[in-house]
mmCIF file of C-alpha atoms and ligand atoms in Angstrom:
data_model
loop_
_atom_site.group_PDB
_atom_site.id
_atom_site.type_symbol
_atom_site.label_atom_id
_atom_site.label_comp_id
_atom_site.label_asym_id
_atom_site.label_seq_id
_atom_site.Cartn_x
_atom_site.Cartn_y
_atom_site.Cartn_z
ATOM 1 C CA MET A 122 -9.561 136.753 180.013
ATOM 2 C CA ARG A 123 -9.547 133.047 180.719
ATOM 3 C CA VAL A 124 -11.232 130.454 178.551
ATOM 4 C CA SER A 125 -13.986 129.148 180.795
ATOM 5 C CA ALA A 126 -12.821 126.359 183.030
ATOM 6 C CA GLY A 127 -15.056 123.600 184.242
ATOM 7 C CA LEU A 128 -17.068 123.085 181.078
ATOM 8 C CA VAL A 129 -17.967 119.596 180.000
ATOM 9 C CA LEU A 130 -17.218 119.557 176.284
ATOM 10 C CA THR A 131 -18.030 116.849 173.817
ATOM 11 C CA ARG A 132 -14.355 116.209 173.013
ATOM 12 C CA ALA A 133 -10.867 117.299 174.005
ATOM 13 C CA VAL A 134 -10.936 120.664 172.315
ATOM 14 C CA ASP A 135 -7.742 122.729 172.036
ATOM 15 C CA ARG A 136 -8.444 125.663 174.377
ATOM 16 C CA GLN A 137 -5.464 127.689 173.151
ATOM 17 C CA ARG A 138 -6.901 127.441 169.646
ATOM 18 C CA LEU A 139 -10.375 128.502 170.773
ATOM 19 C CA SER A 140 -8.866 131.396 172.715
ATOM 20 C CA SER A 141 -6.978 132.487 169.617
ATOM 21 C CA ILE A 142 -10.190 132.428 167.539
ATOM 22 C CA ALA A 143 -12.007 134.303 170.316
ATOM 23 C CA HIS A 144 -9.469 137.136 170.075
ATOM 24 C CA SER A 145 -9.792 137.532 166.283
ATOM 25 C CA HIS A 146 -11.575 140.898 166.529
ATOM 26 C CA HIS A 147 -9.731 142.088 169.629
ATOM 27 C CA PRO A 148 -6.040 141.159 169.490
ATOM 28 C CA ILE A 149 -5.483 142.995 172.780
ATOM 29 C CA ALA A 150 -6.466 140.186 175.153
ATOM 30 C CA ALA A 151 -7.607 142.566 177.882
ATOM 31 C CA PRO A 152 -10.560 144.986 178.275
ATOM 32 C CA ILE A 153 -8.782 148.061 177.010
ATOM 33 C CA PHE A 154 -9.051 150.269 173.932
ATOM 34 C CA GLY A 155 -5.975 150.824 171.742
ATOM 35 C CA VAL A 156 -6.059 154.541 172.469
ATOM 36 C CA ASN A 157 -5.517 153.771 176.147
ATOM 37 C CA VAL A 158 -2.705 151.312 175.385
ATOM 38 C CA ASN A 159 -1.028 154.232 173.621
ATOM 39 C CA ARG A 160 -1.639 156.568 176.535
ATOM 40 C CA LEU A 161 -0.052 154.071 178.939
ATOM 41 C CA LEU A 162 2.952 153.570 176.671
ATOM 42 C CA ARG A 163 3.396 157.328 176.320
ATOM 43 C CA ARG A 164 3.367 157.641 180.101
ATOM 44 C CA ALA A 165 5.960 154.876 180.362
ATOM 45 C CA GLY A 166 8.189 157.382 178.532
ATOM 46 C CA ARG A 167 11.122 155.173 177.567
ATOM 47 C CA GLN A 168 14.003 156.170 175.289
ATOM 48 C CA PRO A 169 13.825 155.446 171.517
ATOM 49 C CA ALA A 170 16.116 152.407 171.844
ATOM 50 C CA ALA A 171 14.181 150.860 174.720
ATOM 51 C CA ARG A 172 14.413 147.130 175.432
ATOM 52 C CA ILE A 173 10.947 145.725 176.042
ATOM 53 C CA LEU A 174 9.819 142.395 177.486
ATOM 54 C CA ASP A 175 6.190 141.235 177.249
ATOM 55 C CA LEU A 176 5.441 138.236 179.494
ATOM 56 C CA GLY A 177 2.306 136.346 178.428
ATOM 57 C CA CYS A 178 2.333 138.496 175.287
ATOM 58 C CA GLY A 179 -0.530 136.738 173.491
ATOM 59 C CA GLU A 180 -0.732 138.100 169.958
ATOM 60 C CA GLY A 181 1.900 140.720 170.770
ATOM 61 C CA ALA A 182 -0.474 143.698 170.613
ATOM 62 C CA TRP A 183 1.280 145.526 173.488
ATOM 63 C CA ALA A 184 4.819 144.714 172.366
ATOM 64 C CA LEU A 185 4.098 145.820 168.796
ATOM 65 C CA GLN A 186 2.488 149.055 169.937
ATOM 66 C CA ALA A 187 5.455 149.685 172.231
ATOM 67 C CA LEU A 188 7.793 149.291 169.242
ATOM 68 C CA ALA A 189 5.775 151.937 167.423
ATOM 69 C CA HIS A 190 6.518 154.296 170.341
ATOM 70 C CA TYR A 191 10.216 153.438 170.587
ATOM 71 C CA PRO A 192 11.484 153.492 166.984
ATOM 72 C CA ASP A 193 14.937 152.028 167.720
ATOM 73 C CA GLY A 194 13.673 149.621 170.358
ATOM 74 C CA HIS A 195 13.571 145.846 170.463
ATOM 75 C CA ALA A 196 10.959 143.638 172.124
ATOM 76 C CA ASP A 197 10.912 140.057 173.375
ATOM 77 C CA GLY A 198 7.498 138.419 173.631
ATOM 78 C CA VAL A 199 6.997 135.247 175.666
ATOM 79 C CA ASP A 200 3.918 133.019 175.519
ATOM 80 C CA VAL A 201 3.041 129.323 175.612
ATOM 81 C CA SER A 202 0.389 129.488 172.891
ATOM 82 C CA PRO A 203 1.707 128.672 169.416
ATOM 83 C CA TYR A 204 -1.518 130.051 167.921
ATOM 84 C CA ALA A 205 -1.144 133.436 169.622
ATOM 85 C CA LEU A 206 2.537 133.609 168.692
ATOM 86 C CA GLU A 207 1.784 132.769 165.079
ATOM 87 C CA ARG A 208 -0.631 135.698 164.974
ATOM 88 C CA ALA A 209 1.957 137.893 166.699
ATOM 89 C CA ALA A 210 4.526 136.987 164.040
ATOM 90 C CA GLY A 211 2.000 137.750 161.279
ATOM 91 C CA ALA A 212 1.096 141.110 162.820
ATOM 92 C CA ALA A 213 4.790 142.001 163.233
ATOM 93 C CA ALA A 214 5.470 141.187 159.576
ATOM 94 C CA ALA A 215 2.420 143.160 158.409
ATOM 95 C CA ARG A 216 3.598 146.207 160.365
ATOM 96 C CA GLY A 217 7.226 145.921 159.215
ATOM 97 C CA LEU A 218 8.363 145.190 162.776
ATOM 98 C CA ALA A 219 9.451 141.558 162.438
ATOM 99 C CA ASP A 220 13.149 142.368 162.823
ATOM 100 C CA ARG A 221 12.498 144.145 166.130
ATOM 101 C CA LEU A 222 10.277 141.536 167.795
ATOM 102 C CA THR A 223 11.650 138.192 168.995
ATOM 103 C CA LEU A 224 9.006 135.670 170.011
ATOM 104 C CA HIS A 225 9.712 132.912 172.523
ATOM 105 C CA GLU A 226 7.334 129.954 172.785
ATOM 106 C CA ARG A 227 7.944 129.064 176.385
ATOM 107 C CA ASP A 228 6.756 129.352 179.964
ATOM 108 C CA ALA A 229 7.204 132.950 181.123
ATOM 109 C CA ARG A 230 8.115 131.691 184.614
ATOM 110 C CA THR A 231 11.312 130.158 183.308
ATOM 111 C CA TYR A 232 12.255 132.839 180.793
ATOM 112 C CA VAL A 233 15.911 133.730 181.244
ATOM 113 C CA PRO A 234 16.727 136.986 179.497
ATOM 114 C CA ASP A 235 20.151 137.904 178.207
ATOM 115 C CA GLY A 236 19.969 141.331 179.811
ATOM 116 C CA ASP A 237 17.671 143.639 181.671
ATOM 117 C CA TYR A 238 14.778 145.619 180.271
ATOM 118 C CA ASP A 239 13.644 149.249 180.231
ATOM 119 C CA LEU A 240 9.986 148.215 180.091
ATOM 120 C CA VAL A 241 8.446 144.926 181.225
ATOM 121 C CA LEU A 242 4.785 144.256 180.431
ATOM 122 C CA CYS A 243 2.514 141.683 182.006
ATOM 123 C CA VAL A 244 -1.068 142.558 181.129
ATOM 124 C CA GLY A 245 -3.859 140.107 181.821
ATOM 125 C CA SER A 246 -1.266 137.406 182.427
ATOM 126 C CA THR A 247 -0.580 137.628 186.172
ATOM 127 C CA HIS A 248 -2.167 134.175 186.633
ATOM 128 C CA VAL A 249 0.968 132.839 184.910
ATOM 129 C CA PHE A 250 2.998 133.825 187.969
ATOM 130 C CA GLY A 251 0.328 132.934 190.537
ATOM 131 C CA GLY A 252 -1.155 136.399 191.042
ATOM 132 C CA PHE A 253 -0.328 140.070 191.305
ATOM 133 C CA GLY A 254 2.202 139.885 194.149
ATOM 134 C CA GLU A 255 4.221 137.100 192.562
ATOM 135 C CA THR A 256 4.136 138.925 189.226
ATOM 136 C CA LEU A 257 5.658 142.014 190.813
ATOM 137 C CA LYS A 258 8.443 139.834 192.185
ATOM 138 C CA LEU A 259 9.084 137.541 189.206
ATOM 139 C CA ALA A 260 8.392 139.914 186.307
ATOM 140 C CA GLY A 261 9.945 142.763 188.274
ATOM 141 C CA ARG A 262 13.363 141.072 188.406
ATOM 142 C CA HIS A 263 13.698 141.642 184.625
ATOM 143 C CA VAL A 264 13.289 145.419 184.997
ATOM 144 C CA ASN A 265 16.498 147.475 185.083
ATOM 145 C CA ALA A 266 17.178 149.959 187.880
ATOM 146 C CA ASP A 267 15.322 152.882 186.255
ATOM 147 C CA GLY A 268 12.873 150.766 184.326
ATOM 148 C CA ILE A 269 9.089 150.531 184.229
ATOM 149 C CA LEU A 270 6.931 147.552 185.098
ATOM 150 C CA MET A 271 3.458 147.695 183.543
ATOM 151 C CA VAL A 272 0.964 145.239 184.992
ATOM 152 C CA GLY A 273 -2.689 144.784 184.063
ATOM 153 C CA GLU A 274 -4.692 143.098 186.806
ATOM 154 C CA GLY A 275 -8.269 142.502 187.891
ATOM 155 C CA PHE A 276 -9.775 143.992 191.035
ATOM 156 C CA TRP A 277 -13.161 143.960 192.742
ATOM 157 C CA GLN A 278 -15.131 147.015 191.642
ATOM 158 C CA VAL A 279 -17.709 146.116 194.286
ATOM 159 C CA PRO A 280 -17.580 143.336 196.886
ATOM 160 C CA PRO A 281 -17.686 140.066 194.934
ATOM 161 C CA THR A 282 -21.105 138.476 194.552
ATOM 162 C CA PRO A 283 -21.575 134.697 194.782
ATOM 163 C CA GLU A 284 -22.482 134.753 191.060
ATOM 164 C CA ALA A 285 -19.244 136.528 190.125
ATOM 165 C CA LEU A 286 -17.150 134.164 192.229
ATOM 166 C CA ALA A 287 -18.816 131.143 190.636
ATOM 167 C CA ALA A 288 -18.435 132.543 187.115
ATOM 168 C CA LEU A 289 -14.739 133.284 187.609
ATOM 169 C CA HIS A 290 -14.039 130.145 189.653
ATOM 170 C CA ALA A 291 -12.448 132.615 192.060
ATOM 171 C CA LYS A 292 -12.149 133.092 195.794
ATOM 172 C CA PRO A 293 -12.806 136.570 197.282
ATOM 173 C CA GLU A 294 -9.138 136.884 198.306
ATOM 174 C CA GLU A 295 -7.973 136.303 194.728
ATOM 175 C CA PHE A 296 -8.455 140.024 194.051
ATOM 176 C CA THR A 297 -8.483 143.166 196.198
ATOM 177 C CA ASP A 298 -10.255 146.428 195.535
ATOM 178 C CA LEU A 299 -8.431 149.105 193.525
ATOM 179 C CA ALA A 300 -6.905 150.774 196.595
ATOM 180 C CA GLY A 301 -5.749 147.360 197.797
ATOM 181 C CA LEU A 302 -4.044 146.741 194.455
ATOM 182 C CA VAL A 303 -2.096 149.980 194.802
ATOM 183 C CA ASP A 304 -1.227 149.116 198.417
ATOM 184 C CA ALA A 305 0.054 145.700 197.327
ATOM 185 C CA ALA A 306 2.280 147.312 194.689
ATOM 186 C CA GLU A 307 3.704 149.773 197.210
ATOM 187 C CA GLN A 308 4.318 147.059 199.777
ATOM 188 C CA ALA A 309 6.279 145.148 197.124
ATOM 189 C CA GLY A 310 8.490 148.184 196.445
ATOM 190 C CA TRP A 311 6.734 149.559 193.339
ATOM 191 C CA THR A 312 5.034 152.964 193.074
ATOM 192 C CA PRO A 313 2.313 153.629 190.505
ATOM 193 C CA VAL A 314 3.182 156.716 188.469
ATOM 194 C CA TYR A 315 0.126 156.339 186.253
ATOM 195 C CA ALA A 316 -2.746 153.921 185.778
ATOM 196 C CA HIS A 317 -5.639 153.225 183.496
ATOM 197 C CA VAL A 318 -8.861 151.769 184.894
ATOM 198 C CA SER A 319 -10.903 150.088 182.181
ATOM 199 C CA ASP A 320 -14.419 151.439 181.803
ATOM 200 C CA ALA A 321 -17.681 149.649 181.057
ATOM 201 C CA ALA A 322 -17.406 150.322 177.299
ATOM 202 C CA GLU A 323 -13.953 148.699 177.184
ATOM 203 C CA TRP A 324 -15.253 145.649 179.056
ATOM 204 C CA ASP A 325 -18.292 145.337 176.798
ATOM 205 C CA ASP A 326 -16.201 145.713 173.645
ATOM 206 C CA TYR A 327 -13.760 143.067 174.866
ATOM 207 C CA GLU A 328 -16.372 140.547 175.982
ATOM 208 C CA TRP A 329 -18.670 140.966 172.986
ATOM 209 C CA SER A 330 -15.646 140.596 170.700
ATOM 210 C CA TRP A 331 -14.561 137.418 172.527
ATOM 211 C CA VAL A 332 -17.985 135.792 172.498
ATOM 212 C CA GLY A 333 -18.871 137.121 169.036
ATOM 213 C CA SER A 334 -15.660 136.017 167.309
ATOM 214 C CA LEU A 335 -16.005 132.475 168.587
ATOM 215 C CA THR A 336 -19.711 132.346 167.741
ATOM 216 C CA GLU A 337 -19.160 133.693 164.220
ATOM 217 C CA TRP A 338 -16.387 131.182 163.609
ATOM 218 C CA ALA A 339 -18.638 128.299 164.721
ATOM 219 C CA LEU A 340 -21.513 129.520 162.549
ATOM 220 C CA ASP A 341 -19.177 129.962 159.568
ATOM 221 C CA ASN A 342 -17.657 126.479 159.994
ATOM 222 C CA PRO A 343 -20.640 124.248 160.843
ATOM 223 C CA GLY A 344 -18.877 121.087 159.683
ATOM 224 C CA HIS A 345 -15.743 121.645 161.756
ATOM 225 C CA PRO A 346 -15.265 119.095 164.558
ATOM 226 C CA ASP A 347 -14.762 121.946 167.098
ATOM 227 C CA ALA A 348 -17.780 124.016 165.988
ATOM 228 C CA ALA A 349 -20.278 122.671 168.537
ATOM 229 C CA ASP A 350 -17.802 123.031 171.392
ATOM 230 C CA ALA A 351 -16.915 126.555 170.278
ATOM 231 C CA LEU A 352 -20.599 127.527 170.502
ATOM 232 C CA THR A 353 -20.866 125.899 173.935
ATOM 233 C CA VAL A 354 -17.798 127.745 175.211
ATOM 234 C CA ALA A 355 -19.017 131.067 173.770
ATOM 235 C CA ARG A 356 -22.481 130.727 175.349
ATOM 236 C CA GLU A 357 -21.057 129.657 178.684
ATOM 237 C CA HIS A 358 -18.605 132.560 178.675
ATOM 238 C CA ARG A 359 -21.393 135.015 177.810
ATOM 239 C CA ASP A 360 -23.490 133.712 180.710
ATOM 240 C CA GLN A 361 -20.572 133.884 183.130
ATOM 241 C CA TRP A 362 -19.991 137.480 182.098
ATOM 242 C CA LEU A 363 -23.594 138.767 181.917
ATOM 243 C CA ARG A 364 -24.925 136.834 184.913
ATOM 244 C CA GLY A 365 -21.689 136.741 186.844
ATOM 245 C CA TYR A 366 -18.841 139.235 186.837
ATOM 246 C CA ARG A 367 -20.105 142.140 184.687
ATOM 247 C CA ASP A 368 -19.746 145.377 186.730
ATOM 248 C CA VAL A 369 -18.181 143.379 189.580
ATOM 249 C CA LEU A 370 -14.705 142.635 188.250
ATOM 250 C CA GLY A 371 -12.644 145.659 187.262
ATOM 251 C CA PHE A 372 -9.346 145.840 185.396
ATOM 252 C CA ALA A 373 -6.507 148.275 186.017
ATOM 253 C CA THR A 374 -3.203 148.689 184.204
ATOM 254 C CA LEU A 375 -0.563 150.186 186.474
ATOM 255 C CA VAL A 376 2.614 151.941 185.349
ATOM 256 C CA LEU A 377 5.071 151.160 188.129
ATOM 257 C CA ARG A 378 8.482 152.446 189.130
ATOM 258 C CA ARG A 379 10.683 151.140 191.904
ATOM 259 C CA SER A 380 10.025 153.069 195.103
HETATM 260 C C1 SAM B 566 -5.322 137.215 178.736
HETATM 261 S S1 SAM B 566 -3.976 136.790 177.691
HETATM 262 C C2 SAM B 566 -3.061 138.330 177.690
HETATM 263 C C3 SAM B 566 -2.241 138.521 176.450
HETATM 264 C C4 SAM B 566 -1.586 139.898 176.275
HETATM 265 N N1 SAM B 566 -0.824 140.310 177.421
HETATM 266 C C5 SAM B 566 -2.586 140.962 175.928
HETATM 267 O O1 SAM B 566 -2.974 141.772 176.801
HETATM 268 O O2 SAM B 566 -3.003 141.006 174.757
HETATM 269 C C6 SAM B 566 -2.980 135.711 178.703
HETATM 270 C C7 SAM B 566 -1.841 135.051 177.930
HETATM 271 O O3 SAM B 566 -1.025 134.307 178.849
HETATM 272 C C8 SAM B 566 -0.523 133.193 178.131
HETATM 273 N N2 SAM B 566 0.030 132.204 179.079
HETATM 274 C C9 SAM B 566 -0.638 131.336 179.882
HETATM 275 N N3 SAM B 566 0.247 130.605 180.616
HETATM 276 C C10 SAM B 566 1.490 131.044 180.277
HETATM 277 C C11 SAM B 566 2.806 130.723 180.701
HETATM 278 N N4 SAM B 566 3.019 129.800 181.649
HETATM 279 N N5 SAM B 566 3.850 131.367 180.157
HETATM 280 C C12 SAM B 566 3.644 132.326 179.195
HETATM 281 N N6 SAM B 566 2.419 132.686 178.763
HETATM 282 C C13 SAM B 566 1.356 132.065 179.287
HETATM 283 C C14 SAM B 566 -1.721 132.710 177.335
HETATM 284 O O4 SAM B 566 -1.339 131.858 176.267
HETATM 285 C C15 SAM B 566 -2.293 134.059 176.867
HETATM 286 O O5 SAM B 566 -1.787 134.423 175.616
#
């Protein structure tokens, strides 16, 4: 979910741009199939005119799908990447949803809404707030009294291996196991009413799409000044995944209500 850090590239390549290319075949920037996004949104069960906020919205895949579920709803999407937001705007226009999605190019930590929300999403973007606990606090303050907070977060499927920690540039305490994630939510005053745990096929689809999209783009644009770096980033990411965190890092999306 992160563009590999710590790589020595030949030039100052625009990582947001590479990330956007890497998500070409998988606009949901998390290891989850669309069918399961829909299942989670159904379980969130908001009213047709729901107000939705997506923090770290990327290409807006979750916000747009939420609008499909709530036909009179409106969504705000917040992200710092102009490339992701441009794709979100294009996808909204293509789906006839442009008038119901407002995109904000800004830091989600300083987003000041003009009201509260029935559904707040933060999927794969908890690093923006400094982790799961801080996300519950900072994203949670935008949720109205009866609202839903939906957070997608990593967890250790098995105790972290040295290879996984190195690949993710992570410390063991950066994630808990799945039970620990649920405990942390409850301690912060949120109760899971549903959850989806991504399976191996969802991880493989996500990672192969990420690596493959970037690789294809580099092979299709051999003369582009970023092509060599794109190939380097794709290979490095593939190694970090296959030799590092595959089957070690899990991903869960929790549907949370205030306790
Ligand atoms: C892994 S992607 C998740 C995108 C989306 N939630 C999804 O599941 O498709 C993380 C997103 O966080 C965004 N991001 C990083 N720092 C941010 C910040 N300070 N404020 C808002 N968005 C940020 C990135 O640009 C990226 O689009």
